[in-house]
Amino acid sequence: MWDYTPIVKDHFLNPRNVGDITDADAVGEVGSLACGDALKLYLKLDENKDKIVDAKFQTFGCASAIASSSALTEMVKGKTLDEALAISNQDIAEFLGGLPEEKMHCSVMGQEALEVAIAKYRGHEVKIHSHDHDHGPEYPDQEGTIVCKCFGITDVFLKKVIETNHLTTAEQVTHFTKAGGGCGGCIPKINELIAEVMGTQTEEPRKRPEKLSNMKKMQLIQEVLEKDIRPLLWADGGDLELIDIDGPKVQVAFRKACAGCASSGNTARMVEIKLRDLVAEDIVVEEVVA
Amino acid sequence: MKEIYLDNNATTKVDEAVFEEMRPYFCELYGNPSSMHFFGGQVQRKVDEARNRVASLLGASTDEIIFTACGTESDNAAIRSALEVFPEKRHVITSRVEHPAVLTQCRNLTQKGYRVSEIGVDGEGRLDMEEFKATVDTDTAIVSLMYANNETGVIFPIEEAAAIAKAKGALFHTDAVQAVGKIPLDMANSNIDMLSLSGHKLHAPKGIGVLYLRRGTPFRPFMVGGHQEKSRRAGTENAAAIIALGKACELAAQYMEQENTQVKVLRDRLQDELMASIPNARINGGGAERLPNTTSIAYEFVEGEAILLLLSELGICASSGSACTSGSLEPSHVLRAMGVPFTCAHGSIRFSLSRFTTNDEIDTVIRELPPIIARLRLMSPFGREHLKGQK
């Protein structure tokens, strides 16, 4: 059984604002029967067409989908459209006291519906993935190219969710967006997207710290391996594991496609350069078989 | 809150008589059945008695009964053994609707170079026998097909399939954890080589299973070590659980008729009344031969987890083939294999009864489920659209 917070349970058992608004200013619809969840969100604006005065929803989905929708309608009331647009899926999850990670896609669905509703109201092109399945109709015009065929999810959408939620593994991406949760064929592509997003996140060049305690140094080495190096290897189907740190010596073992790869020596050298760059200049990377 | 337990295909209540039977074998009669002294010997005799009782339920001989830790172990042991027995054969057959205990292992075999054929089912969940006949060949080491499906209760023509496998020289295994105790089996007049059963599905505790192994069937043990179970399954016997399973099998034989009368009547009443009171629903596998205790109903426009949690608020325990309950994202592989339409695959609810299910409990579900479905449909954009279309 899922470990739902009391707030999730309350919003599931006593959902706020179920229904529709016949003279709604904005309506956003996402999801489908085939996907297993769908949300239709109605927004009513004040006379100045600025503030949201009422919100209603209809949801097909599990308890957390219903609770996320209910929470969303409560959160947007009284907000201006721009304030509402600033609500992230994390905000929805936080409002509910947290969601099981496997259910984060429910909060993403809420955020998406809000975005669609406001974009449509403003007459913008709706830049959202269509949730069409490979067994459904042809994909209508949408931004980006389909990555996950099972759930009809595009690279543009995935990159956005990866970036805003700081996702680092394909499994997390599945929990947040469903992508990769069907046949699993797109998981390598998802790993590439993660690597790509992470690569672009080095906005300001990081500098090697002046002085490091042993403990700090070990932490930093681990951090660099996790954030900078492993995602790059994943993109090629490889991986590495940190075996030991002994003074300047950093021992790593290559895994998956990297294991026994003819160019693993080059990879070890790449790791060394990166660690020298970001941690300490005397680091020596050794490849071990373990 | 008193539970109304309608999830007996997941696990069952340990029968009080079964618990009483096993109780002395923890703190008082705790001897090791393999010991030479009287203290172990008296446990050995009870284990023998249990083996007799299990054999009797299956129409088998005592030397054909191997105690294991669970149904999954029995399934793993059967399939691995067959592959070791026939190292030259590289083909394995199973079905698309198998329990993960079999399906996962078979799918892993593809990575080891085996050809694995998963036989399909029709819209009612019935095995495609024509496909099966065309698939089994002399390269087939083992055929593993479930006796009855855990989600829908649909029964496969296992004897017919076993005869076809035998004719091609393949070993035949059946995962019968859902069938044993619910429908009569007679291994004395059968072509089944190996059969798995699980104690906790028939009112014995969790952690005990059996692999039936037909006399003369070549076998390579999965667990090696001591001489227990005639060296076919090493490891000190879980004596108390074995004794409990023996009692549970004895009771299952006694109650078999009740399963097919009283339990079936309750199941039929439950599904008939629910079908009459809630529109836009279908019984998964309703047109096929099914276990007497199981019904799986798919409701359009709503999602299973939400139904289950609202039922759970009332103390009613059921199960679902829905994606959201399991943490996976697609509806169950069983419902997908059956081609259940996506409009209702996410809204499937399984009720599985037992001999402990009462009339009153069934009345409660018949009363409580319709407003739950109506409430969720009113909340669902598709449910509302449908209602509008009706007006």
Tab-separated table of N, CA, C and O in Angstrom, chain A residues 1-2 4 9 12-15 18-20 29 31-40 57-64 66 102-103 105 133 135 150-151 174-175 178-183, chain B residues 299-313 322-331 336 341-347 372 375-385 388:
chain	number	residue	atom	x	y	z
A	1	MET	N	0.843	-1.199	0.000
A	1	MET	CA	0.000	0.000	0.000
A	1	MET	C	0.877	1.248	0.000
A	1	MET	O	1.905	1.277	0.658
A	2	TRP	N	0.444	2.242	-0.748
A	2	TRP	CA	1.223	3.475	-0.802
A	2	TRP	C	1.159	4.184	0.540
A	2	TRP	O	0.134	4.182	1.208
A	4	TYR	N	0.656	7.281	1.753
A	4	TYR	CA	0.210	8.646	1.452
A	4	TYR	C	0.162	9.475	2.729
A	4	TYR	O	-0.197	8.970	3.791
A	9	LYS	N	-4.443	11.962	1.635
A	9	LYS	CA	-5.658	11.188	1.897
A	9	LYS	C	-6.878	12.105	2.013
A	9	LYS	O	-7.932	11.826	1.470
A	12	PHE	N	-7.892	13.317	-1.315
A	12	PHE	CA	-8.483	12.239	-2.120
A	12	PHE	C	-9.908	11.935	-1.643
A	12	PHE	O	-10.829	11.826	-2.436
A	13	LEU	N	-10.059	11.837	-0.322
A	13	LEU	CA	-11.377	11.463	0.213
A	13	LEU	C	-12.364	12.633	0.170
A	13	LEU	O	-13.561	12.425	0.020
A	14	ASN	N	-11.839	13.852	0.329
A	14	ASN	CA	-12.708	15.035	0.301
A	14	ASN	C	-12.166	16.045	-0.707
A	14	ASN	O	-11.717	17.119	-0.330
A	15	PRO	N	-12.175	15.675	-1.974
A	15	PRO	CA	-11.566	16.567	-2.960
A	15	PRO	C	-12.278	17.924	-3.009
A	15	PRO	O	-13.502	17.989	-2.945
A	18	VAL	N	-14.350	19.911	-7.182
A	18	VAL	CA	-14.660	19.006	-8.291
A	18	VAL	C	-15.803	19.614	-9.090
A	18	VAL	O	-16.729	20.172	-8.522
A	19	GLY	N	-15.716	19.501	-10.413
A	19	GLY	CA	-16.839	19.965	-11.224
A	19	GLY	C	-16.375	20.725	-12.442
A	19	GLY	O	-15.269	20.504	-12.939
A	20	ASP	N	-17.231	21.633	-12.930
A	20	ASP	CA	-16.812	22.452	-14.068
A	20	ASP	C	-17.309	23.881	-13.867
A	20	ASP	O	-18.095	24.151	-12.959
A	29	GLU	N	-6.645	20.705	-20.603
A	29	GLU	CA	-6.899	19.265	-20.543
A	29	GLU	C	-5.619	18.511	-20.846
A	29	GLU	O	-4.975	18.771	-21.860
A	31	GLY	N	-3.626	14.370	-20.528
A	31	GLY	CA	-3.805	12.951	-20.217
A	31	GLY	C	-4.853	12.304	-21.092
A	31	GLY	O	-5.466	12.945	-21.942
A	32	SER	N	-5.044	11.012	-20.923
A	32	SER	CA	-6.029	10.275	-21.704
A	32	SER	C	-6.426	9.012	-20.950
A	32	SER	O	-5.765	8.614	-19.994
A	33	LEU	N	-7.487	8.372	-21.412
A	33	LEU	CA	-7.929	7.112	-20.813
A	33	LEU	C	-6.829	6.062	-20.909
A	33	LEU	O	-6.607	5.287	-19.985
A	34	ALA	N	-6.151	6.078	-22.061
A	34	ALA	CA	-5.132	5.063	-22.273
A	34	ALA	C	-3.957	5.233	-21.318
A	34	ALA	O	-3.359	4.269	-20.877
A	35	CYS	N	-3.649	6.485	-20.997
A	35	CYS	CA	-2.531	6.749	-20.098
A	35	CYS	C	-2.821	6.290	-18.684
A	35	CYS	O	-1.908	6.073	-17.895
A	36	GLY	N	-4.083	6.237	-18.335
A	36	GLY	CA	-4.412	5.871	-16.961
A	36	GLY	C	-4.639	7.061	-16.080
A	36	GLY	O	-5.076	6.914	-14.951
A	37	ASP	N	-4.338	8.254	-16.567
A	37	ASP	CA	-4.771	9.430	-15.817
A	37	ASP	C	-4.986	10.624	-16.729
A	37	ASP	O	-4.383	10.732	-17.797
A	38	ALA	N	-5.895	11.474	-16.334
A	38	ALA	CA	-6.239	12.644	-17.130
A	38	ALA	C	-6.833	13.691	-16.206
A	38	ALA	O	-7.431	13.363	-15.175
A	39	LEU	N	-6.623	14.946	-16.587
A	39	LEU	CA	-7.101	16.058	-15.762
A	39	LEU	C	-7.664	17.136	-16.659
A	39	LEU	O	-7.060	17.506	-17.668
A	40	LYS	N	-8.837	17.652	-16.287
A	40	LYS	CA	-9.438	18.785	-16.992
A	40	LYS	C	-9.591	19.897	-15.959
A	40	LYS	O	-10.266	19.711	-14.942
A	57	PHE	N	-11.998	21.173	-11.128
A	57	PHE	CA	-11.287	20.122	-11.877
A	57	PHE	C	-12.145	18.873	-12.010
A	57	PHE	O	-13.076	18.637	-11.234
A	58	GLN	N	-11.768	18.075	-13.025
A	58	GLN	CA	-12.255	16.704	-13.142
A	58	GLN	C	-11.030	15.835	-13.391
A	58	GLN	O	-10.205	16.171	-14.239
A	59	THR	N	-10.915	14.749	-12.659
A	59	THR	CA	-9.742	13.896	-12.798
A	59	THR	C	-10.127	12.447	-12.918
A	59	THR	O	-10.985	11.953	-12.192
A	60	PHE	N	-9.449	11.784	-13.867
A	60	PHE	CA	-9.512	10.327	-13.977
A	60	PHE	C	-8.137	9.853	-13.542
A	60	PHE	O	-7.134	10.241	-14.123
A	61	GLY	N	-8.083	9.078	-12.491
A	61	GLY	CA	-6.775	8.616	-12.047
A	61	GLY	C	-6.801	8.114	-10.631
A	61	GLY	O	-7.851	7.992	-9.998
A	62	CYS	N	-5.587	7.843	-10.143
A	62	CYS	CA	-5.452	7.232	-8.830
A	62	CYS	C	-5.616	8.289	-7.732
A	62	CYS	O	-5.828	9.468	-8.004
A	63	ALA	N	-5.482	7.847	-6.490
A	63	ALA	CA	-5.698	8.735	-5.360
A	63	ALA	C	-4.792	9.967	-5.429
A	63	ALA	O	-5.239	11.086	-5.183
A	64	SER	N	-3.524	9.770	-5.786
A	64	SER	CA	-2.617	10.914	-5.778
A	64	SER	C	-2.902	11.860	-6.942
A	64	SER	O	-2.641	13.064	-6.842
A	66	ILE	N	-5.950	12.501	-8.028
A	66	ILE	CA	-7.116	13.265	-7.558
A	66	ILE	C	-6.671	14.291	-6.515
A	66	ILE	O	-7.039	15.465	-6.581
A	102	GLU	N	7.207	7.417	-6.900
A	102	GLU	CA	6.560	6.759	-8.046
A	102	GLU	C	5.314	7.513	-8.488
A	102	GLU	O	4.786	7.265	-9.562
A	103	LYS	N	4.812	8.396	-7.646
A	103	LYS	CA	3.572	9.111	-7.949
A	103	LYS	C	3.806	10.571	-8.325
A	103	LYS	O	2.855	11.335	-8.469
A	105	HIS	N	4.544	11.822	-11.009
A	105	HIS	CA	3.957	12.194	-12.304
A	105	HIS	C	2.567	12.804	-12.137
A	105	HIS	O	2.112	13.547	-12.988
A	133	HIS	N	-0.554	7.656	-27.343
A	133	HIS	CA	0.179	6.396	-27.304
A	133	HIS	C	0.474	5.915	-28.703
A	133	HIS	O	-0.124	6.364	-29.658
A	135	HIS	N	-0.474	3.311	-29.807
A	135	HIS	CA	-1.665	2.629	-30.313
A	135	HIS	C	-2.795	3.626	-30.545
A	135	HIS	O	-3.900	3.260	-30.839
A	150	CYS	N	5.482	4.672	-25.816
A	150	CYS	CA	4.362	4.099	-25.058
A	150	CYS	C	3.460	5.197	-24.510
A	150	CYS	O	2.248	5.065	-24.490
A	151	PHE	N	4.072	6.276	-24.007
A	151	PHE	CA	3.267	7.331	-23.384
A	151	PHE	C	3.294	8.629	-24.195
A	151	PHE	O	2.785	9.642	-23.747
A	174	THR	N	11.041	8.306	-15.026
A	174	THR	CA	9.829	7.505	-15.180
A	174	THR	C	8.803	7.860	-14.104
A	174	THR	O	7.620	8.023	-14.379
A	175	HIS	N	9.276	7.996	-12.877
A	175	HIS	CA	8.352	8.329	-11.795
A	175	HIS	C	7.701	9.701	-11.981
A	175	HIS	O	6.558	9.906	-11.601
A	178	LYS	N	6.357	9.260	-16.404
A	178	LYS	CA	5.925	7.981	-16.960
A	178	LYS	C	6.827	7.519	-18.108
A	178	LYS	O	6.797	6.338	-18.448
A	179	ALA	N	7.590	8.414	-18.723
A	179	ALA	CA	8.419	8.014	-19.861
A	179	ALA	C	9.345	6.877	-19.436
A	179	ALA	O	9.978	6.936	-18.390
A	180	GLY	N	9.408	5.831	-20.251
A	180	GLY	CA	10.254	4.683	-19.933
A	180	GLY	C	9.534	3.638	-19.112
A	180	GLY	O	10.076	2.572	-18.850
A	181	GLY	N	8.302	3.919	-18.706
A	181	GLY	CA	7.591	2.994	-17.832
A	181	GLY	C	6.802	1.925	-18.571
A	181	GLY	O	6.227	1.047	-17.958
A	182	GLY	N	6.767	2.013	-19.895
A	182	GLY	CA	6.049	0.999	-20.664
A	182	GLY	C	7.002	-0.097	-21.091
A	182	GLY	O	7.404	-0.929	-20.280
A	183	CYS	N	7.438	-0.051	-22.347
A	183	CYS	CA	8.324	-1.113	-22.840
A	183	CYS	C	9.760	-0.899	-22.372
A	183	CYS	O	10.557	-1.824	-22.346
B	299	TYR	N	-14.334	-1.532	-14.826
B	299	TYR	CA	-15.258	-0.396	-14.883
B	299	TYR	C	-14.689	0.692	-15.763
B	299	TYR	O	-13.543	1.100	-15.591
B	300	GLU	N	-15.519	1.162	-16.685
B	300	GLU	CA	-15.060	2.219	-17.587
B	300	GLU	C	-14.963	3.556	-16.867
B	300	GLU	O	-15.709	3.812	-15.919
B	301	PHE	N	-14.056	4.386	-17.331
B	301	PHE	CA	-13.915	5.809	-16.945
B	301	PHE	C	-13.362	6.039	-15.544
B	301	PHE	O	-13.295	7.171	-15.091
B	302	VAL	N	-13.004	4.981	-14.813
B	302	VAL	CA	-12.455	5.192	-13.476
B	302	VAL	C	-11.167	4.385	-13.339
B	302	VAL	O	-10.884	3.505	-14.144
B	303	GLU	N	-10.417	4.692	-12.294
B	303	GLU	CA	-9.110	4.082	-12.130
B	303	GLU	C	-9.130	3.213	-10.881
B	303	GLU	O	-9.717	3.568	-9.860
B	304	GLY	N	-8.458	2.042	-10.996
B	304	GLY	CA	-8.563	1.010	-9.974
B	304	GLY	C	-8.079	1.392	-8.582
B	304	GLY	O	-8.714	1.051	-7.585
B	305	GLU	N	-6.966	2.105	-8.511
B	305	GLU	CA	-6.436	2.408	-7.174
B	305	GLU	C	-7.422	3.250	-6.368
B	305	GLU	O	-7.610	3.051	-5.176
B	306	ALA	N	-8.043	4.187	-7.055
B	306	ALA	CA	-9.007	5.037	-6.363
B	306	ALA	C	-10.169	4.195	-5.836
B	306	ALA	O	-10.630	4.393	-4.705
B	307	ILE	N	-10.628	3.227	-6.646
B	307	ILE	CA	-11.718	2.350	-6.193
B	307	ILE	C	-11.265	1.561	-4.961
B	307	ILE	O	-11.964	1.498	-3.945
B	308	LEU	N	-10.060	0.977	-5.061
B	308	LEU	CA	-9.558	0.136	-3.962
B	308	LEU	C	-9.439	0.915	-2.664
B	308	LEU	O	-9.783	0.415	-1.596
B	309	LEU	N	-8.937	2.152	-2.760
B	309	LEU	CA	-8.732	2.923	-1.535
B	309	LEU	C	-10.069	3.347	-0.925
B	309	LEU	O	-10.198	3.395	0.292
B	310	LEU	N	-11.050	3.638	-1.771
B	310	LEU	CA	-12.361	3.981	-1.221
B	310	LEU	C	-13.019	2.748	-0.599
B	310	LEU	O	-13.660	2.848	0.448
B	311	LEU	N	-12.827	1.583	-1.213
B	311	LEU	CA	-13.331	0.346	-0.602
B	311	LEU	C	-12.615	0.094	0.725
B	311	LEU	O	-13.222	-0.288	1.721
B	312	SER	N	-11.310	0.326	0.705
B	312	SER	CA	-10.493	0.077	1.888
B	312	SER	C	-10.938	0.952	3.065
B	312	SER	O	-10.897	0.526	4.216
B	313	GLU	N	-11.390	2.170	2.750
B	313	GLU	CA	-11.917	3.055	3.806
B	313	GLU	C	-13.091	2.401	4.531
B	313	GLU	O	-13.384	2.727	5.672
B	322	SER	N	-4.846	-2.752	-11.941
B	322	SER	CA	-4.521	-1.411	-12.376
B	322	SER	C	-3.041	-1.129	-12.227
B	322	SER	O	-2.364	-1.710	-11.403
B	323	ALA	N	-2.567	-0.224	-13.049
B	323	ALA	CA	-1.154	0.108	-13.038
B	323	ALA	C	-0.763	0.786	-11.736
B	323	ALA	O	0.248	0.467	-11.129
B	324	CYS	N	-1.602	1.716	-11.309
B	324	CYS	CA	-1.198	2.600	-10.226
B	324	CYS	C	-1.020	1.880	-8.901
B	324	CYS	O	-0.353	2.368	-8.019
B	325	THR	N	-1.637	0.720	-8.742
B	325	THR	CA	-1.515	0.039	-7.462
B	325	THR	C	-0.176	-0.646	-7.342
B	325	THR	O	0.338	-0.838	-6.261
B	326	SER	N	0.409	-1.006	-8.479
B	326	SER	CA	1.606	-1.823	-8.418
B	326	SER	C	2.860	-0.981	-8.547
B	326	SER	O	3.954	-1.457	-8.318
B	327	GLY	N	2.703	0.275	-8.934
B	327	GLY	CA	3.889	1.094	-9.143
B	327	GLY	C	4.362	1.019	-10.584
B	327	GLY	O	5.189	1.784	-11.014
B	328	SER	N	3.813	0.068	-11.350
B	328	SER	CA	4.125	0.071	-12.772
B	328	SER	C	3.164	1.062	-13.418
B	328	SER	O	2.283	1.595	-12.757
B	329	LEU	N	3.339	1.313	-14.688
B	329	LEU	CA	2.549	2.378	-15.282
B	329	LEU	C	1.539	1.895	-16.294
B	329	LEU	O	0.715	2.640	-16.767
B	330	GLU	N	1.607	0.628	-16.637
B	330	GLU	CA	0.661	0.116	-17.611
B	330	GLU	C	-0.266	-0.859	-16.904
B	330	GLU	O	0.102	-1.446	-15.898
B	331	PRO	N	-1.469	-1.045	-17.451
B	331	PRO	CA	-2.364	-2.031	-16.839
B	331	PRO	C	-1.701	-3.404	-16.829
B	331	PRO	O	-0.738	-3.633	-17.543
B	336	ARG	N	-3.750	-6.782	-20.525
B	336	ARG	CA	-3.275	-6.344	-21.839
B	336	ARG	C	-3.244	-7.503	-22.823
B	336	ARG	O	-3.601	-7.347	-23.980
B	341	PRO	N	-10.100	-3.422	-23.432
B	341	PRO	CA	-9.998	-2.060	-23.974
B	341	PRO	C	-9.396	-1.088	-22.953
B	341	PRO	O	-9.635	-1.216	-21.750
B	342	PHE	N	-8.625	-0.145	-23.461
B	342	PHE	CA	-7.976	0.808	-22.567
B	342	PHE	C	-8.986	1.655	-21.797
B	342	PHE	O	-8.669	2.200	-20.753
B	343	THR	N	-10.217	1.749	-22.330
B	343	THR	CA	-11.219	2.542	-21.622
B	343	THR	C	-11.531	1.974	-20.254
B	343	THR	O	-11.996	2.673	-19.375
B	344	CYS	N	-11.287	0.675	-20.064
B	344	CYS	CA	-11.610	0.114	-18.756
B	344	CYS	C	-10.491	-0.703	-18.137
B	344	CYS	O	-10.610	-1.143	-16.992
B	345	ALA	N	-9.370	-0.880	-18.853
B	345	ALA	CA	-8.299	-1.716	-18.304
B	345	ALA	C	-7.762	-1.127	-17.001
B	345	ALA	O	-7.305	-1.847	-16.124
B	346	HIS	N	-7.810	0.208	-16.890
B	346	HIS	CA	-7.278	0.842	-15.681
B	346	HIS	C	-8.255	0.743	-14.514
B	346	HIS	O	-7.898	1.085	-13.401
B	347	GLY	N	-9.470	0.317	-14.788
B	347	GLY	CA	-10.488	0.302	-13.735
B	347	GLY	C	-10.929	-1.093	-13.337
B	347	GLY	O	-12.091	-1.305	-13.033
B	372	ILE	N	-19.494	4.188	-4.923
B	372	ILE	CA	-18.068	4.518	-5.107
B	372	ILE	C	-17.773	4.739	-6.585
B	372	ILE	O	-17.139	5.721	-6.982
B	375	ARG	N	-19.382	7.953	-7.744
B	375	ARG	CA	-18.663	9.121	-7.247
B	375	ARG	C	-17.410	9.397	-8.092
B	375	ARG	O	-17.147	10.538	-8.484
B	376	LEU	N	-16.656	8.319	-8.383
B	376	LEU	CA	-15.428	8.507	-9.165
B	376	LEU	C	-15.749	8.893	-10.604
B	376	LEU	O	-15.024	9.667	-11.230
B	377	ARG	N	-16.854	8.374	-11.134
B	377	ARG	CA	-17.220	8.728	-12.507
B	377	ARG	C	-17.634	10.190	-12.602
B	377	ARG	O	-17.363	10.847	-13.607
B	378	LEU	N	-18.264	10.675	-11.544
B	378	LEU	CA	-18.653	12.086	-11.533
B	378	LEU	C	-17.423	12.979	-11.474
B	378	LEU	O	-17.434	14.118	-11.913
B	379	MET	N	-16.365	12.458	-10.903
B	379	MET	CA	-15.131	13.219	-10.768
B	379	MET	C	-14.310	13.140	-12.054
B	379	MET	O	-13.427	13.940	-12.293
B	380	SER	N	-14.558	12.088	-12.865
B	380	SER	CA	-13.724	11.815	-14.034
B	380	SER	C	-14.254	12.551	-15.264
B	380	SER	O	-15.448	12.516	-15.542
B	381	PRO	N	-13.370	13.228	-16.017
B	381	PRO	CA	-13.847	13.920	-17.227
B	381	PRO	C	-14.515	12.958	-18.206
B	381	PRO	O	-15.472	13.328	-18.870
B	382	PHE	N	-14.026	11.724	-18.280
B	382	PHE	CA	-14.606	10.759	-19.222
B	382	PHE	C	-15.955	10.259	-18.724
B	382	PHE	O	-16.878	10.057	-19.505
B	383	GLY	N	-16.046	10.071	-17.413
B	383	GLY	CA	-17.313	9.647	-16.831
B	383	GLY	C	-18.382	10.694	-17.064
B	383	GLY	O	-19.520	10.398	-17.423
B	384	ARG	N	-18.011	11.961	-16.881
B	384	ARG	CA	-18.985	13.058	-17.069
B	384	ARG	C	-19.406	13.178	-18.524
B	384	ARG	O	-20.583	13.373	-18.830
B	385	GLU	N	-18.410	13.057	-19.411
B	385	GLU	CA	-18.708	13.124	-20.833
B	385	GLU	C	-19.713	12.043	-21.206
B	385	GLU	O	-20.676	12.277	-21.930
B	388	LYS	N	-23.148	12.831	-19.939
B	388	LYS	CA	-23.754	13.879	-20.771
B	388	LYS	C	-24.328	13.287	-22.047
B	388	LYS	O	-25.425	13.602	-22.464
